[in-house]
Coordinates of N, CA and C in Angstrom, one line a residue:
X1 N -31.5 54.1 -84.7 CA -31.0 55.3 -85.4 C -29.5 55.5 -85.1
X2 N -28.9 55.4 -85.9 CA -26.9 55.5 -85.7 C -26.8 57.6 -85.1
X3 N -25.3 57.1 -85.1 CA -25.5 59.2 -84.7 C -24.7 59.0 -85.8
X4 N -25.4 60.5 -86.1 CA -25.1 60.8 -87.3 C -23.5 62.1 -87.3
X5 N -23.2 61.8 -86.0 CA -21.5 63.1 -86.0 C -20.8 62.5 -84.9
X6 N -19.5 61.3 -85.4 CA -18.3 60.8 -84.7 C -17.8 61.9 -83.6
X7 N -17.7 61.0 -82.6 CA -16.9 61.9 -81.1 C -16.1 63.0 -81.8
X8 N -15.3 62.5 -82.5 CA -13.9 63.5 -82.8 C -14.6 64.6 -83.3
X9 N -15.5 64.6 -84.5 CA -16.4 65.5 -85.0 C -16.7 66.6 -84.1
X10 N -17.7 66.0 -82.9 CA -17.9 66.4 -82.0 C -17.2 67.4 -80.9
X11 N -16.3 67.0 -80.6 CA -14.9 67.9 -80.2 C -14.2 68.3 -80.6
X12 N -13.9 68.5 -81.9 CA -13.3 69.2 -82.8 C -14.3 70.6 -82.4
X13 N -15.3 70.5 -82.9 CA -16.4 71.6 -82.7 C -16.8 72.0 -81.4
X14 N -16.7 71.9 -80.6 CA -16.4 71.9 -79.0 C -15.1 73.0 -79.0
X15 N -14.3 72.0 -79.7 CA -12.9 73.0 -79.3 C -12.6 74.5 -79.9
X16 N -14.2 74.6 -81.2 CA -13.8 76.1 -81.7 C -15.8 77.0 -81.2
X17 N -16.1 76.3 -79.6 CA -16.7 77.0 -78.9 C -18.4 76.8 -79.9
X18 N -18.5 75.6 -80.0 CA -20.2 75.1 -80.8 C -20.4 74.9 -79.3
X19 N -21.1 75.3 -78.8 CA -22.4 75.3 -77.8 C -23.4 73.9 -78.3
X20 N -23.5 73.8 -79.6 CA -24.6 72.7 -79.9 C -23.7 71.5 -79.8
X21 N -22.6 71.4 -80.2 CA -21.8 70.0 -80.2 C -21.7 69.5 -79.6
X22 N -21.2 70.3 -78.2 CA -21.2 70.4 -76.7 C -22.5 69.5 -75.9
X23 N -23.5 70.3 -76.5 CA -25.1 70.0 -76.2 C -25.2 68.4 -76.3
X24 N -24.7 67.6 -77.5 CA -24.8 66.9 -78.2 C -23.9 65.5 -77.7
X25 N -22.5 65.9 -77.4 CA -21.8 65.5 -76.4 C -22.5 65.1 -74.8
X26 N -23.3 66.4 -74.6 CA -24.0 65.9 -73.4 C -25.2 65.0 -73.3
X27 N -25.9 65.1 -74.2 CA -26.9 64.2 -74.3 C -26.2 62.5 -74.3
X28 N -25.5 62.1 -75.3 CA -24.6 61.3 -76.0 C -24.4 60.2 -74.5
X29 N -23.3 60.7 -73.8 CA -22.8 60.8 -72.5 C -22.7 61.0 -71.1
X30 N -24.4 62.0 -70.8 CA -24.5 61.9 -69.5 C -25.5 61.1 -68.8
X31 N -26.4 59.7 -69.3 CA -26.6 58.7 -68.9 C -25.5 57.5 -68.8
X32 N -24.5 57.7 -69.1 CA -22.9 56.8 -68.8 C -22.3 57.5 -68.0
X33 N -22.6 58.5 -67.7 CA -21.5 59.2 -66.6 C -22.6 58.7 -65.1
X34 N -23.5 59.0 -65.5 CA -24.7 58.5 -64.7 C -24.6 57.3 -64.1
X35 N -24.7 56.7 -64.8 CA -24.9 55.2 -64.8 C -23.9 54.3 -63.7
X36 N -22.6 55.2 -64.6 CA -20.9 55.0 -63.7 C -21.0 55.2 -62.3
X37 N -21.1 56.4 -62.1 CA -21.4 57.2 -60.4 C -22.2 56.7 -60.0
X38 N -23.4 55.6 -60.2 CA -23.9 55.3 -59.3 C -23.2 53.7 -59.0
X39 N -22.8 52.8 -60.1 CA -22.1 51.7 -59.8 C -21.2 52.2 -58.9
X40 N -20.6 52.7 -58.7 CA -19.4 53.1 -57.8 C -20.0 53.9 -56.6
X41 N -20.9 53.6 -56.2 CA -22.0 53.6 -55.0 C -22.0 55.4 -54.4
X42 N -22.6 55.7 -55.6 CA -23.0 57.3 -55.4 C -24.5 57.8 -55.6
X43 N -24.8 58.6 -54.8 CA -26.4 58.4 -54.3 C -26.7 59.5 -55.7
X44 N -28.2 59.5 -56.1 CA -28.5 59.8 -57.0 C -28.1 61.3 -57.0
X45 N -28.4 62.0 -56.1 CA -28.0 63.2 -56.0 C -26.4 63.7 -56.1
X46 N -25.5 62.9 -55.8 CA -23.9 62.8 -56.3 C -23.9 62.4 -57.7
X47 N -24.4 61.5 -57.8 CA -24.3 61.3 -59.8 C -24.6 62.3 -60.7
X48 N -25.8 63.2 -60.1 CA -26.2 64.1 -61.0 C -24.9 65.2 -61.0
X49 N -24.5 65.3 -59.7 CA -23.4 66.4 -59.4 C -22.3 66.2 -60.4
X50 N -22.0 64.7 -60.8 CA -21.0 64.4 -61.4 C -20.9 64.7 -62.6
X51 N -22.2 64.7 -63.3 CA -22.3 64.9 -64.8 C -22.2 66.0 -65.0
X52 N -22.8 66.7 -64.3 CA -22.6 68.4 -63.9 C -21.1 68.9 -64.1
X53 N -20.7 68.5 -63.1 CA -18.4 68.6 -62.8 C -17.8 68.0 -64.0
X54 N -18.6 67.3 -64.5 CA -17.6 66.4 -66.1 C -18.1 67.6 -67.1
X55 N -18.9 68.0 -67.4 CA -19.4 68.7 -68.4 C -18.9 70.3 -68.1
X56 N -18.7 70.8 -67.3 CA -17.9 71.8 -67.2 C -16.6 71.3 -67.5
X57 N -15.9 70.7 -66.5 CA -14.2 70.3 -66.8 C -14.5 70.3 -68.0
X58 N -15.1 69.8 -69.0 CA -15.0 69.7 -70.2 C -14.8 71.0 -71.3
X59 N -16.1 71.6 -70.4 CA -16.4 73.3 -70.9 C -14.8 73.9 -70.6
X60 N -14.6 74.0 -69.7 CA -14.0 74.9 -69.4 C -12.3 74.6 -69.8
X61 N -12.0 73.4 -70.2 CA -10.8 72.9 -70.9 C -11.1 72.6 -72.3
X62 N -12.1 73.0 -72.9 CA -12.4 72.7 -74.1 C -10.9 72.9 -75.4
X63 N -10.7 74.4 -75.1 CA -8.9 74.4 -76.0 C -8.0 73.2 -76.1
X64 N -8.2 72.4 -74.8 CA -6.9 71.6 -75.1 C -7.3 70.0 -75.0
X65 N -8.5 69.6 -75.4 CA -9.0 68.7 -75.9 C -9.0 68.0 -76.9
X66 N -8.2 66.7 -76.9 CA -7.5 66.2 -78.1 C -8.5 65.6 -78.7
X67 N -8.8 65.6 -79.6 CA -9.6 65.0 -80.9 C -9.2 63.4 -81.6
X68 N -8.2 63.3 -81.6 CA -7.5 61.9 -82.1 C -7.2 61.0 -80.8
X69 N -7.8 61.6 -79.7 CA -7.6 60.8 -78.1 C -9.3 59.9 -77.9
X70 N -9.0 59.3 -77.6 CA -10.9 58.4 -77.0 C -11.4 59.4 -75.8
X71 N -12.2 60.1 -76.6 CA -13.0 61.1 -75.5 C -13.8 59.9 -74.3
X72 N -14.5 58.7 -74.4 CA -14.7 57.7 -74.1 C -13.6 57.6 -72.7
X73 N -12.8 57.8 -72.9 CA -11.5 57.3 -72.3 C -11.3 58.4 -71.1
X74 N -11.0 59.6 -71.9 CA -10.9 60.7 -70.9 C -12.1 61.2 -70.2
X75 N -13.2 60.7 -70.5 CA -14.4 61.2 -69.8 C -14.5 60.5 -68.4
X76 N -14.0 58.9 -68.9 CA -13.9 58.1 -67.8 C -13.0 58.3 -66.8
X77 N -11.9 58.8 -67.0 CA -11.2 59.3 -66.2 C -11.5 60.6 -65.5
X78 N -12.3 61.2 -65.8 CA -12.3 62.3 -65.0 C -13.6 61.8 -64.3
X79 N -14.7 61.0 -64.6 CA -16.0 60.5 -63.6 C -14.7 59.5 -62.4
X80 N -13.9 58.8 -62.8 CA -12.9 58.5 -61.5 C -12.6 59.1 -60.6
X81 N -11.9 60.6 -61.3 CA -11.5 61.5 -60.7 C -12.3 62.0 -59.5
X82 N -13.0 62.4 -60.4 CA -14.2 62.9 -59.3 C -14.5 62.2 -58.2
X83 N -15.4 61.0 -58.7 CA -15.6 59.9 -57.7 C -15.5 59.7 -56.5
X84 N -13.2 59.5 -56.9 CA -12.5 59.3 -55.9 C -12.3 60.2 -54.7
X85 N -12.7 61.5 -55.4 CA -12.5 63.0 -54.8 C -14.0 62.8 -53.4
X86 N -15.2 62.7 -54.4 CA -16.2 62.5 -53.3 C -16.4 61.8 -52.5
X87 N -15.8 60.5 -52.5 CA -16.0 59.4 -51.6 C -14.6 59.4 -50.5
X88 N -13.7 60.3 -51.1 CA -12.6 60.9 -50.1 C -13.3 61.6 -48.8
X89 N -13.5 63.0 -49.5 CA -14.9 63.7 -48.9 C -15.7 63.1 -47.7
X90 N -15.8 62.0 -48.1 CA -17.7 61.6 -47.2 C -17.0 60.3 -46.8
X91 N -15.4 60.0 -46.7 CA -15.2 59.1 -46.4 C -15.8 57.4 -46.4
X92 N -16.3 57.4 -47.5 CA -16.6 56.4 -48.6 C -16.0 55.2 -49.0
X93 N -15.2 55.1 -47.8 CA -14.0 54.0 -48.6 C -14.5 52.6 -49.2
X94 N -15.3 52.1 -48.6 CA -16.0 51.4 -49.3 C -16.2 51.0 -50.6
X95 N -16.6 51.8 -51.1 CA -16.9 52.3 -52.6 C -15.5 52.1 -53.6
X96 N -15.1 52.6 -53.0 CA -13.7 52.2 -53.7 C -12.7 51.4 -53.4
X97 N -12.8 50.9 -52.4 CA -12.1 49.6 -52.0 C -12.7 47.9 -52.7
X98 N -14.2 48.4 -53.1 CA -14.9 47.0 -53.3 C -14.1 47.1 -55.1
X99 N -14.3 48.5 -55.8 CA -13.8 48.9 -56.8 C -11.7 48.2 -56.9
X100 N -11.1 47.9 -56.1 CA -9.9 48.0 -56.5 C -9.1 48.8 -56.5
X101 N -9.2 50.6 -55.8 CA -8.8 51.6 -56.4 C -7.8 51.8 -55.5
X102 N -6.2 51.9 -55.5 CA -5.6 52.3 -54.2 C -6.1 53.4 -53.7
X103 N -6.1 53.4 -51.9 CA -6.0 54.9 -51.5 C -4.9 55.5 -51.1
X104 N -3.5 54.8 -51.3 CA -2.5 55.7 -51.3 C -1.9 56.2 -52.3
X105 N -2.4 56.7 -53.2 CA -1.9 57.4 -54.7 C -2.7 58.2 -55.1
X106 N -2.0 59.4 -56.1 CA -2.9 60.5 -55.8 C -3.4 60.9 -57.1
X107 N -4.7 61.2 -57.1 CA -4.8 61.4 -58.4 C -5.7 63.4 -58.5
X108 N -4.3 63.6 -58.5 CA -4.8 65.1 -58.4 C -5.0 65.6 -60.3
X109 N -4.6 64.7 -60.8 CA -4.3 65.7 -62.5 C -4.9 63.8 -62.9
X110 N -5.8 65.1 -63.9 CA -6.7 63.3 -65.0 C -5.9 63.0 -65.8
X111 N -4.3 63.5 -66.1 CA -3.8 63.1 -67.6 C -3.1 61.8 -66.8
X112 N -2.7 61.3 -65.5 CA -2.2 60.0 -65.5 C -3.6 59.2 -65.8
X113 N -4.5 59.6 -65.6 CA -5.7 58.4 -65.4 C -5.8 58.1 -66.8
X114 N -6.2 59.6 -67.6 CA -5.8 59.2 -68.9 C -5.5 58.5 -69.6
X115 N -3.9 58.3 -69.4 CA -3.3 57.6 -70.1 C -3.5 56.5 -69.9
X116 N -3.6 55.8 -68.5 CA -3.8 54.4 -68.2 C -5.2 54.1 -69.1
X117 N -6.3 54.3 -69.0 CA -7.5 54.0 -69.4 C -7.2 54.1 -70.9
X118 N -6.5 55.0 -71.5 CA -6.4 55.2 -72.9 C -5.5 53.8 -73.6
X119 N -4.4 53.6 -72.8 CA -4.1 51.9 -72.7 C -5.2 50.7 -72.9
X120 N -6.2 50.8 -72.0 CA -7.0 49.9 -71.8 C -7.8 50.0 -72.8
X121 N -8.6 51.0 -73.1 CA -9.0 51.2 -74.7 C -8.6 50.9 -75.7
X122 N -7.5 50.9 -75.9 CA -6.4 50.8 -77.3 C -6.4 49.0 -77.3
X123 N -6.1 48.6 -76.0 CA -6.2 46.7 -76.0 C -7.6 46.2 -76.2
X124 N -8.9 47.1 -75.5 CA -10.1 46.8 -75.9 C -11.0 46.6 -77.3
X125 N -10.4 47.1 -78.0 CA -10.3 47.5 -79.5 C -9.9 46.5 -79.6
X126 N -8.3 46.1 -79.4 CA -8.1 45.2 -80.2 C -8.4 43.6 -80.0
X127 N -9.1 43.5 -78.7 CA -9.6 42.2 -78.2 C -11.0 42.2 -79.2
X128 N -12.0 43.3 -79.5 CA -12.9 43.5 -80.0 C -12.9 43.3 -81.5
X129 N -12.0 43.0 -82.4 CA -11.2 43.2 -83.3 C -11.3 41.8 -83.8
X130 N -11.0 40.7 -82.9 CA -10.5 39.2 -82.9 C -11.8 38.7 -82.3
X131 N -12.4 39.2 -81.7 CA -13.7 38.6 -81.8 C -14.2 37.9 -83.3
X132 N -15.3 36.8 -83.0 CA -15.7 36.0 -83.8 C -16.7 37.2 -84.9
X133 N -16.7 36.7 -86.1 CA -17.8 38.1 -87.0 C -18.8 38.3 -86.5
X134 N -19.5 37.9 -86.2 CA -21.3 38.0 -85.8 C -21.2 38.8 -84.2
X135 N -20.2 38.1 -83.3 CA -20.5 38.9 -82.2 C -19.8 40.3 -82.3
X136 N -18.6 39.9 -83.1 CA -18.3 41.9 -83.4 C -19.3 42.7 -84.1
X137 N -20.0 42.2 -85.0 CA -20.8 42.8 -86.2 C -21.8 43.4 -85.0
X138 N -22.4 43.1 -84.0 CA -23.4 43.1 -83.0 C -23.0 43.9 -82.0
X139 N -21.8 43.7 -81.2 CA -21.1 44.7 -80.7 C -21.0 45.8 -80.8
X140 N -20.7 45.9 -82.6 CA -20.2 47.0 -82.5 C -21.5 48.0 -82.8
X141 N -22.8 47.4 -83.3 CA -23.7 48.1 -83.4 C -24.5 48.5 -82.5
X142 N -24.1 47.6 -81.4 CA -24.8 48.1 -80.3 C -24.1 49.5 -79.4
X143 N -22.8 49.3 -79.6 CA -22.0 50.3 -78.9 C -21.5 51.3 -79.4
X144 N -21.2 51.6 -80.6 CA -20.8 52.3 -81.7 C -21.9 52.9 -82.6
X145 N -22.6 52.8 -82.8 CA -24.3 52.7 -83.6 C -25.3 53.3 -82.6
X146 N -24.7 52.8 -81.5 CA -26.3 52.7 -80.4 C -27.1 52.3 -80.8
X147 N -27.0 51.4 -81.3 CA -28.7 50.5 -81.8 C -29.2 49.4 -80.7
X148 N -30.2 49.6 -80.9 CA -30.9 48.5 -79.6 C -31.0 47.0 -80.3
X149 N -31.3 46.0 -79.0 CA -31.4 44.7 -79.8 C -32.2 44.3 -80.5
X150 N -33.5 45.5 -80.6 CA -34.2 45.1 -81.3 C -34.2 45.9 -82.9
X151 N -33.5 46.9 -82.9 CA -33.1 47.6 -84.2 C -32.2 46.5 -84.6
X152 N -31.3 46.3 -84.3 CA -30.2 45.3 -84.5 C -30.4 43.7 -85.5
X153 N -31.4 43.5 -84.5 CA -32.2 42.0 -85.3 C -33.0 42.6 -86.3
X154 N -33.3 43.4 -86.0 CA -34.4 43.8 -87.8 C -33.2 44.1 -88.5
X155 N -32.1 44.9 -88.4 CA -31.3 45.1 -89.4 C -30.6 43.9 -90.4
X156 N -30.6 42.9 -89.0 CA -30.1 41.8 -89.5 C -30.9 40.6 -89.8
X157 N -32.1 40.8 -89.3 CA -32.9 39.8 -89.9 C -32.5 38.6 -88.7
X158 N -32.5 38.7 -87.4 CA -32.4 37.6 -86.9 C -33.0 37.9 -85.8
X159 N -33.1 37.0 -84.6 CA -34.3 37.3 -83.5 C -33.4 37.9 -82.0
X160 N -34.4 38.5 -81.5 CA -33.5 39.4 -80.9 C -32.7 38.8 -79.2
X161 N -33.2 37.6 -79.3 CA -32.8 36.4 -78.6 C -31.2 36.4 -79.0
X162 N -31.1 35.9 -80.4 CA -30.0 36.0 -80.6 C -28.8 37.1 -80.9
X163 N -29.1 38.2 -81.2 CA -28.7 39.6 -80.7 C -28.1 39.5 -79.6
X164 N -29.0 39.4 -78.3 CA -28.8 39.6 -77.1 C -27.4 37.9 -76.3
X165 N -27.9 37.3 -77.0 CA -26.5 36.2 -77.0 C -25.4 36.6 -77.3
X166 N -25.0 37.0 -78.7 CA -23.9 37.5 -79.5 C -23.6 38.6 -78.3
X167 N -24.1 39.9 -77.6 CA -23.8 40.9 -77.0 C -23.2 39.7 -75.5
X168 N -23.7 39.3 -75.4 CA -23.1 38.8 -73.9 C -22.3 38.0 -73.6
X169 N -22.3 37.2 -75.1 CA -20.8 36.3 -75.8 C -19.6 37.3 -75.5
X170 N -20.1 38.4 -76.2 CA -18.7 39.4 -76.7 C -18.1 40.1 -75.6
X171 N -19.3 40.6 -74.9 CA -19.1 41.6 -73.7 C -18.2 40.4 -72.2
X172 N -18.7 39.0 -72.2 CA -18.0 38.1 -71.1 C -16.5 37.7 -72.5
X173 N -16.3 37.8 -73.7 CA -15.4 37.2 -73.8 C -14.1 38.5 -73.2
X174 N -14.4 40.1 -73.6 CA -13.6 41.4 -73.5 C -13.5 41.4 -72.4
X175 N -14.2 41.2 -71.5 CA -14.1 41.0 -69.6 C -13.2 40.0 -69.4
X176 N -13.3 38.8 -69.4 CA -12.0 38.0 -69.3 C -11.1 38.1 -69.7
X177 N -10.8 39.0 -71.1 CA -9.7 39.0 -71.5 C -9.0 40.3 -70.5
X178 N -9.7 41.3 -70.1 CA -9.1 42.6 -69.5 C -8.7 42.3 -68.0
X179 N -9.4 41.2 -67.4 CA -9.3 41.0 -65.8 C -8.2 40.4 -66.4
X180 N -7.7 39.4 -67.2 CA -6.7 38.8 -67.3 C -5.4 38.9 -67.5
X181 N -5.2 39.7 -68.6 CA -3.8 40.4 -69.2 C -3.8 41.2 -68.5
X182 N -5.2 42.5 -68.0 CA -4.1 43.5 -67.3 C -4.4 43.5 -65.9
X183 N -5.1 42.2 -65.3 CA -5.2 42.6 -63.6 C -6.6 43.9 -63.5
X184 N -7.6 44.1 -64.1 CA -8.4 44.8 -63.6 C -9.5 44.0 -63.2
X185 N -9.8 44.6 -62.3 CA -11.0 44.2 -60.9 C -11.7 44.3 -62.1
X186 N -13.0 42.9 -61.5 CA -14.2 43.0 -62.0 C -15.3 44.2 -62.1
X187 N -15.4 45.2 -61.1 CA -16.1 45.8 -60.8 C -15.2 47.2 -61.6
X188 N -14.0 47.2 -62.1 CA -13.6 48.4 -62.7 C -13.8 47.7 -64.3
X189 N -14.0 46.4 -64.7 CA -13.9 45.9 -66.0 C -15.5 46.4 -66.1
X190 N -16.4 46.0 -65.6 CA -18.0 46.5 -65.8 C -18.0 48.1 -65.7
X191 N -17.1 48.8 -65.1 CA -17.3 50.4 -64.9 C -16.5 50.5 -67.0
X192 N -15.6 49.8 -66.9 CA -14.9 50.5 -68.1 C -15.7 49.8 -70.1
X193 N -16.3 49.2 -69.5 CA -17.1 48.6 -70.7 C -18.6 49.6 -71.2
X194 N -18.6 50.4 -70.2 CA -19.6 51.3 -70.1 C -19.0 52.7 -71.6
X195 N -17.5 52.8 -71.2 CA -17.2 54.0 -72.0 C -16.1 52.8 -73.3
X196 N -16.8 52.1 -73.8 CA -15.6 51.8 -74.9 C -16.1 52.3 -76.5
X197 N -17.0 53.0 -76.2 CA -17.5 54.0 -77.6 C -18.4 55.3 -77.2

């Protein structure tokens, strides 16, 4: 089943105070915020906290929530934010040291994170772009669409073997390309492949 109302959609209506959009957003989103906080070695009870702390910052900055920006992008930045904040906390270094993440630099305000990740988005696109047809075509319905491998192969009439090929083609070709040109850690390339739609 595709969604049937684009992020921007989404936040646009968010930004003039829909409670349902919002709702809709959350649903969308908070098994990836999930998902994130725990790769980045946060106990289940911290992950939930996190989705919690994203979805407010959200609420509560809703006015200045750009629409034409990869909400994808900024969401991910502020589950960093956070993160980094908790595993400061609980002295956690671990966690973010296996991650790549300096600990001398400060990330008190999400619009530097922002921007960086919003960079890495904008090149992830376009590596996604130049991909071969079949594994974009597949890609993008898996991530864009949310269609599963097995909606996917019935749409397309092929077996879900090969679905799941094309996805892992495309997903190891975007990984190499991102550890490569821009220096990101493995463990932040799998955290950021999580929010590229």
């Amino acid at each position: 089943m595709t969604c049937l109302i684009e992020d921007f959609q989404l936040v646009e209506k968010i930004k003039a105070h829909d409670e349902e959009a919002f709702h809709q957003l959350y649903q969308r989103y908070s098994p990836k915020i999930y998902r994130i906080s725990k790769k980045m070695h946060m106990s289940h009870h911290d992950a939930e906290e996190i989705v919690q702390d994203v979805f407010l910052y959200l609420w509560d900055n809703k006015e200045r929530l750009k629409s034409d920006l990869s909400i994808n992008a900024f969401i991910f930045s502020i589950v960093r934010s956070l993160v980094i904040k908790k595993s400061q906390k609980k002295a956690r270094f671990a966690a973010y040291q296996k991650y790549a993440i300096p600990l001398n630099q400060g990330y008190s305000t999400v619009t530097e994170d922002e921007i960086i990740f919003e960079d890495l988005y904008v090149y992830a696109l376009e590596v996604i772009s130049n991909l071969p047809q079949k594994q974009k075509e597949v890609f993008i319905m898996k991530n864009e669409q949310h269609l599963s491998a097995e909606e996917i192969a019935s749409e397309l009439d092929v077996s879900v073997r090969t679905v799941e090929n094309q996805i892992y083609r495309a997903t190891k070709s975007l990984r190499k390309q991102l550890e490569t040109k821009h220096g990101v850690s493995y463990g932040m390339v799998i955290m950021f492949s999580e929010f590229l739609f």
